[in-house]
């Protein structure tokens, strides 16, 4: 498949960030089809990639700072421990981060590299959220003026073939974002990374591990209500993108652990009967009191489920890193193909 990119050079003070946007146009047709499919299904759903407009990305950053949301700080502590080893001889390569968000974690790796080594690297953050990618890339250029940064606005589930592939690379897929993909989707996704990996390329993936229900449920039901705001914001995204008239206040945030599937499910539950008009796609939707719109799955993993997934995707596990409580794992992989 071929995609055309819009090339932008964003100037912030004296730093120039090169950005490639492969999403224009495609996003508009994707969102129309995805939302029509989701809101006409018997269990209504909205794909979670639509959480991330500028406000959604900011709310996710706020979630990462919450005391209840243990995954971010736990993964960051693991990365701090392994960064010196990972970065010691990492030169003249690309560091490609899929779903890069605010770049907090890549800074841990970049900080562990010598400045002279960093000057030989290119960082390629890939994200669907253009505004947050621009801001994060500019911040990174200010922090590391010697680093080359190429921001790529793209959907990592179907546009990995747009990535430059001429240099050896380490791919990073952190934050347990893999848990937001269905099991089959995650295999296809990992297979597509495995296919573009050269023999010495590496992939590091962060996995949130299965643990006591109370700990996981608290992480998605924080006392400040930020996760609730994040969940409801997806309706504002549809209001803005599809000229819809959702009232987010008519919905309750619902997040619970579904043990049968080892996943947190997030839903928006209607407080009353609701009629919604999505003008841009000429769709009228009736939602009954008590009915839910399923907005996100966040799967939790075991060592065995990760090993099975890696095997099915054509990836070999090279190293495994965890925190002392085994709440989170960072797994280093290579391609077997
Ligand atoms: N890696 C960061 C951010 C995780 S949040 C961390 O570990 O904290 C998930 C990120 O993936 C968001 O920045 C979101 O905009 C991005 N994202 C979600 N679905 C995506 C998709 N299909 N393609 C590209 N980026 C996506
Ligand atoms: C990005 N992703 C891994 C987060 C998660 O935990 O599934 C998104 C999130 N949803 C609610 N809180 C955080």
XYZ file of C-alpha atoms and ligand atoms in Angstrom:
376
model
C 0.000 0.000 0.000
C 1.351 3.460 -0.715
C 0.606 6.573 1.293
C 1.457 10.152 0.552
C 2.834 12.308 3.319
C 2.537 15.971 4.101
C 5.969 17.258 5.080
C 6.167 19.962 7.700
C 9.118 21.562 9.332
C 8.036 23.006 12.654
C 10.167 25.808 13.918
C 10.298 26.357 17.658
C 12.902 28.895 18.688
C 15.951 27.640 16.803
C 14.975 23.965 16.636
C 13.606 22.405 13.497
C 11.553 19.233 13.689
C 10.865 17.314 10.531
C 7.354 15.839 10.492
C 5.756 13.440 8.037
C 1.964 13.193 8.138
C 0.529 10.042 6.527
C -2.834 10.356 8.212
C -4.542 13.294 6.482
C -7.500 12.029 4.499
C -7.192 8.464 5.716
C -8.198 9.449 9.271
C -11.368 11.092 7.941
C -12.478 7.973 6.084
C -11.386 5.633 8.918
C -13.304 7.512 11.611
C -16.489 7.641 9.509
C -16.455 3.878 8.844
C -15.292 2.872 12.327
C -17.906 4.945 14.132
C -20.761 3.870 11.856
C -19.784 0.232 12.476
C -19.335 0.742 16.226
C -22.521 2.671 16.946
C -24.742 0.356 14.896
C -23.403 -2.863 16.506
C -25.544 -4.689 19.094
C -22.850 -3.983 21.726
C -22.009 -0.424 20.726
C -18.289 0.405 20.660
C -15.825 3.170 19.787
C -12.232 2.118 18.912
C -9.876 3.439 21.580
C -7.482 5.067 19.104
C -10.036 7.918 18.931
C -9.319 8.895 22.554
C -6.234 10.776 21.449
C -7.104 14.273 20.259
C -5.016 17.064 21.849
C -7.130 17.050 25.046
C -7.246 13.236 25.231
C -3.451 13.066 24.963
C -3.135 15.633 27.757
C -5.595 13.685 29.935
C -3.599 10.502 29.347
C -0.476 12.313 30.601
C -2.449 13.315 33.714
C -3.477 9.671 34.188
C 0.204 8.668 34.075
C 0.880 10.917 37.098
C -1.936 9.450 39.218
C -0.970 7.450 42.308
C -3.438 4.696 41.321
C -2.041 4.351 37.772
C 0.953 2.155 38.610
C 1.943 1.071 35.020
C 3.815 4.268 34.077
C 6.028 4.577 37.143
C 6.649 0.826 37.266
C 7.714 0.628 33.617
C 9.860 3.760 34.045
C 11.668 2.181 36.999
C 12.410 -0.932 34.911
C 13.638 1.193 31.989
C 15.911 3.212 34.289
C 17.555 -0.032 35.416
C 18.166 -1.394 31.906
C 18.848 1.813 29.948
C 22.654 1.848 30.493
C 22.954 -1.700 29.149
C 20.606 -1.046 26.197
C 22.253 2.213 25.180
C 25.964 1.484 25.864
C 26.843 0.556 22.293
C 23.757 1.963 20.573
C 25.161 4.206 17.788
C 24.320 5.103 14.169
C 20.871 3.597 14.551
C 17.208 4.589 14.524
C 15.149 4.501 17.681
C 11.563 4.054 16.479
C 8.801 4.497 19.056
C 5.257 3.420 18.171
C 2.552 5.326 20.080
C 5.198 7.651 21.470
C 2.892 10.001 23.443
C 4.773 12.508 25.602
C 8.221 10.853 25.174
C 8.805 10.405 28.921
C 10.132 6.912 28.525
C 12.397 7.478 25.549
C 14.112 10.227 27.564
C 15.179 7.546 30.054
C 16.939 5.689 27.223
C 18.353 8.850 25.642
C 19.669 10.118 28.984
C 21.610 6.870 29.351
C 23.493 7.471 26.066
C 26.588 9.682 25.832
C 25.965 12.959 24.060
C 28.434 11.937 21.325
C 26.564 8.648 20.805
C 23.217 10.457 20.799
C 24.490 12.663 17.973
C 24.695 9.553 15.755
C 21.081 8.523 16.431
C 17.769 9.339 14.820
C 14.615 9.191 16.942
C 11.423 8.433 15.003
C 8.302 8.897 17.156
C 5.141 7.552 15.494
C 1.747 8.659 16.792
C -1.818 9.185 15.625
C -2.140 12.393 17.679
C -0.552 15.082 15.515
C -0.637 17.959 17.979
C 0.891 15.987 20.818
C 3.522 14.526 18.484
C 4.589 17.999 17.326
C 4.783 19.320 20.885
C 6.641 16.258 22.211
C 9.102 16.328 19.281
C 9.834 20.020 19.773
C 10.433 19.464 23.494
C 12.807 16.626 22.666
C 14.799 18.728 20.193
C 15.251 21.397 22.845
C 16.382 18.834 25.393
C 18.790 17.060 23.002
C 19.856 19.547 20.278
C 22.344 16.988 18.929
C 19.633 14.383 18.263
C 17.985 14.037 14.861
C 14.183 13.741 15.237
C 11.741 12.697 12.512
C 8.104 12.757 13.686
C 5.713 10.471 11.812
C 1.951 10.947 12.115
C 0.548 7.543 11.191
C -1.641 4.683 12.382
C 0.708 1.979 13.635
C -1.893 -0.751 13.030
C -1.813 -0.381 9.253
C 0.902 2.060 8.162
C 4.175 0.551 9.392
C 5.414 0.275 5.812
C 5.875 4.063 5.671
C 8.747 3.932 8.165
C 12.275 4.547 6.909
C 14.195 1.257 7.011
C 17.691 2.058 5.762
C 19.427 2.008 9.167
C 19.618 -0.601 11.949
C 16.828 0.076 14.410
C 15.401 -0.550 17.827
C 11.591 -0.430 17.908
C 9.852 0.490 21.156
C 6.202 -0.198 21.966
C 5.848 0.877 25.561
C 3.158 1.568 28.142
C 1.352 -1.757 27.525
C -0.353 -0.094 24.558
C -0.243 -3.609 23.112
C -2.972 -4.436 25.646
C -5.322 -2.046 23.852
C -5.242 -4.301 20.777
C -7.364 -7.449 20.612
C -5.371 -10.699 20.782
C -5.556 -11.317 17.006
C -4.800 -7.677 16.211
C -1.729 -7.777 18.431
C -0.388 -10.854 16.607
C -0.904 -9.189 13.212
C 0.696 -6.006 14.553
C 3.752 -7.830 15.969
C 4.050 -9.841 12.739
C 4.137 -6.612 10.755
C 6.959 -5.297 12.956
C 8.784 -8.621 12.728
C 8.581 -8.398 8.918
C 10.252 -4.986 8.729
C 12.941 -5.894 11.301
C 16.415 -6.646 10.008
C 18.315 -9.559 11.651
C 20.068 -7.398 14.276
C 17.140 -5.059 14.909
C 15.447 -5.260 18.293
C 11.948 -4.617 19.622
C 11.153 -3.709 23.232
C 7.569 -4.086 24.376
C 6.044 -3.094 27.729
C 3.384 -5.431 29.185
C 1.131 -4.801 32.170
C 0.920 -8.133 33.986
C -2.182 -9.779 35.477
C -2.442 -9.111 39.222
C -5.004 -8.641 42.001
C -8.292 -7.251 40.653
C -8.409 -4.410 43.247
C -5.046 -2.991 42.133
C -5.995 -3.029 38.458
C -9.514 -1.690 38.948
C -8.236 1.201 41.114
C -5.894 2.228 38.277
C -8.905 2.772 35.980
C -11.223 4.291 38.611
C -9.008 7.006 40.096
C -10.304 9.167 42.902
C -9.801 12.438 40.978
C -11.972 11.225 38.098
C -9.324 11.852 35.416
C -9.881 8.444 33.784
C -13.617 9.180 33.710
C -12.883 12.495 31.952
C -10.532 10.725 29.517
C -13.239 8.147 28.731
C -15.977 10.758 28.208
C -13.682 12.954 26.084
C -13.996 10.453 23.239
C -17.551 11.771 22.792
C -16.163 15.295 22.344
C -13.831 13.890 19.688
C -16.891 12.584 17.808
C -18.687 15.911 18.328
C -15.741 17.765 16.782
C -14.812 15.308 14.057
C -18.252 14.123 12.966
C -20.392 17.114 13.899
C -22.210 14.996 16.484
C -24.224 16.163 19.488
C -23.245 13.797 22.314
C -23.657 15.235 25.813
C -20.831 13.560 27.807
C -22.603 14.451 31.093
C -25.390 11.999 30.240
C -22.953 9.077 30.567
C -21.260 7.371 33.520
C -17.692 6.079 33.364
C -17.522 2.317 33.915
C -14.264 0.347 34.256
C -14.091 -3.237 35.539
C -11.812 -6.253 35.292
C -13.201 -9.021 33.088
C -11.428 -12.101 34.417
C -12.622 -14.318 31.537
C -10.563 -12.231 29.118
C -7.913 -10.922 31.553
C -8.728 -7.360 30.620
C -10.018 -4.085 31.963
C -13.063 -2.990 30.005
C -14.006 0.664 29.855
C -17.536 1.622 28.891
C -19.736 4.719 28.852
C -23.108 3.918 30.418
C -26.168 5.981 29.429
C -27.900 7.619 32.452
C -31.139 8.000 30.451
C -32.519 7.305 26.957
C -30.388 9.340 24.546
C -30.764 10.255 20.847
C -27.627 11.303 19.037
C -27.216 12.809 15.595
C -23.836 12.451 13.856
C -24.406 14.932 11.053
C -21.234 14.371 9.009
C -22.021 10.682 8.528
C -25.812 11.106 8.447
C -26.316 8.700 11.337
C -28.999 8.845 14.055
C -28.349 6.633 17.077
C -30.701 5.705 19.929
C -29.081 4.670 23.194
C -31.255 3.207 25.943
C -30.905 4.058 29.627
C -28.371 1.597 31.127
C -26.940 0.649 27.718
C -23.159 0.946 27.349
C -20.737 1.991 24.631
C -17.577 -0.122 24.950
C -14.641 2.279 24.571
C -11.492 0.361 25.524
C -10.000 -3.000 26.442
C -6.734 -3.043 28.329
C -5.493 -6.628 28.376
C -3.255 -7.884 31.178
C -0.620 -10.517 30.473
C 1.126 -13.564 31.916
C 4.586 -14.861 31.043
C 2.921 -17.650 29.090
C 0.550 -15.371 27.137
C 3.522 -13.176 26.144
C 5.644 -16.163 25.095
C 2.752 -17.570 23.011
C 2.116 -14.219 21.364
C 5.812 -13.675 20.530
C 6.075 -17.199 19.083
C 2.976 -16.737 16.916
C 4.300 -13.395 15.656
C 7.720 -14.756 14.590
C 9.610 -13.042 17.413
C 12.168 -14.561 19.769
C 12.523 -13.334 23.331
C 16.092 -12.166 24.003
C 15.675 -10.749 27.479
C 13.022 -10.222 30.077
C 12.966 -7.458 32.697
C 10.497 -6.947 35.560
C 9.988 -4.976 38.758
C 10.367 -6.802 42.111
C 6.562 -7.312 42.383
C 6.319 -8.571 38.777
C 3.568 -6.007 38.074
C 5.034 -4.995 34.717
C 7.427 -6.573 32.197
C 9.665 -5.066 29.550
C 10.567 -7.684 26.960
C 13.405 -7.433 24.441
C 12.742 -9.357 21.227
C 14.346 -10.132 17.877
C 12.808 -11.336 14.641
C 13.083 -15.026 13.758
C 12.263 -14.482 10.071
N 4.011 5.187 24.865
C 3.468 6.180 25.784
C 2.028 6.571 25.427
C 1.011 5.480 25.568
S -0.630 6.097 25.262
C 3.548 5.641 27.180
O 4.011 4.530 27.362
O 3.162 6.352 28.113
C -0.912 5.433 23.675
C -0.301 6.314 22.597
O -0.476 5.658 21.347
C -0.981 7.674 22.462
O -0.005 8.666 22.326
C -1.849 7.552 21.221
O -2.026 8.782 20.548
C -1.082 6.538 20.413
N -1.916 5.693 19.551
C -3.039 5.004 19.904
N -3.488 4.281 18.870
C -2.632 4.528 17.835
C -2.553 4.065 16.494
N -3.447 3.203 16.011
N -1.533 4.506 15.722
C -0.608 5.394 16.217
N -0.623 5.864 17.471
C -1.622 5.429 18.272
C -2.444 3.636 26.584
N -3.001 2.520 27.341
C -2.014 1.452 27.519
C -3.701 2.893 28.578
C -4.180 1.626 29.312
O -3.887 1.525 30.505
O -4.811 0.772 28.694
C -4.879 3.801 28.286
C -5.691 4.069 29.502
N -6.975 3.905 29.582
C -7.389 4.241 30.793
N -6.347 4.600 31.498
C -5.259 4.527 30.715
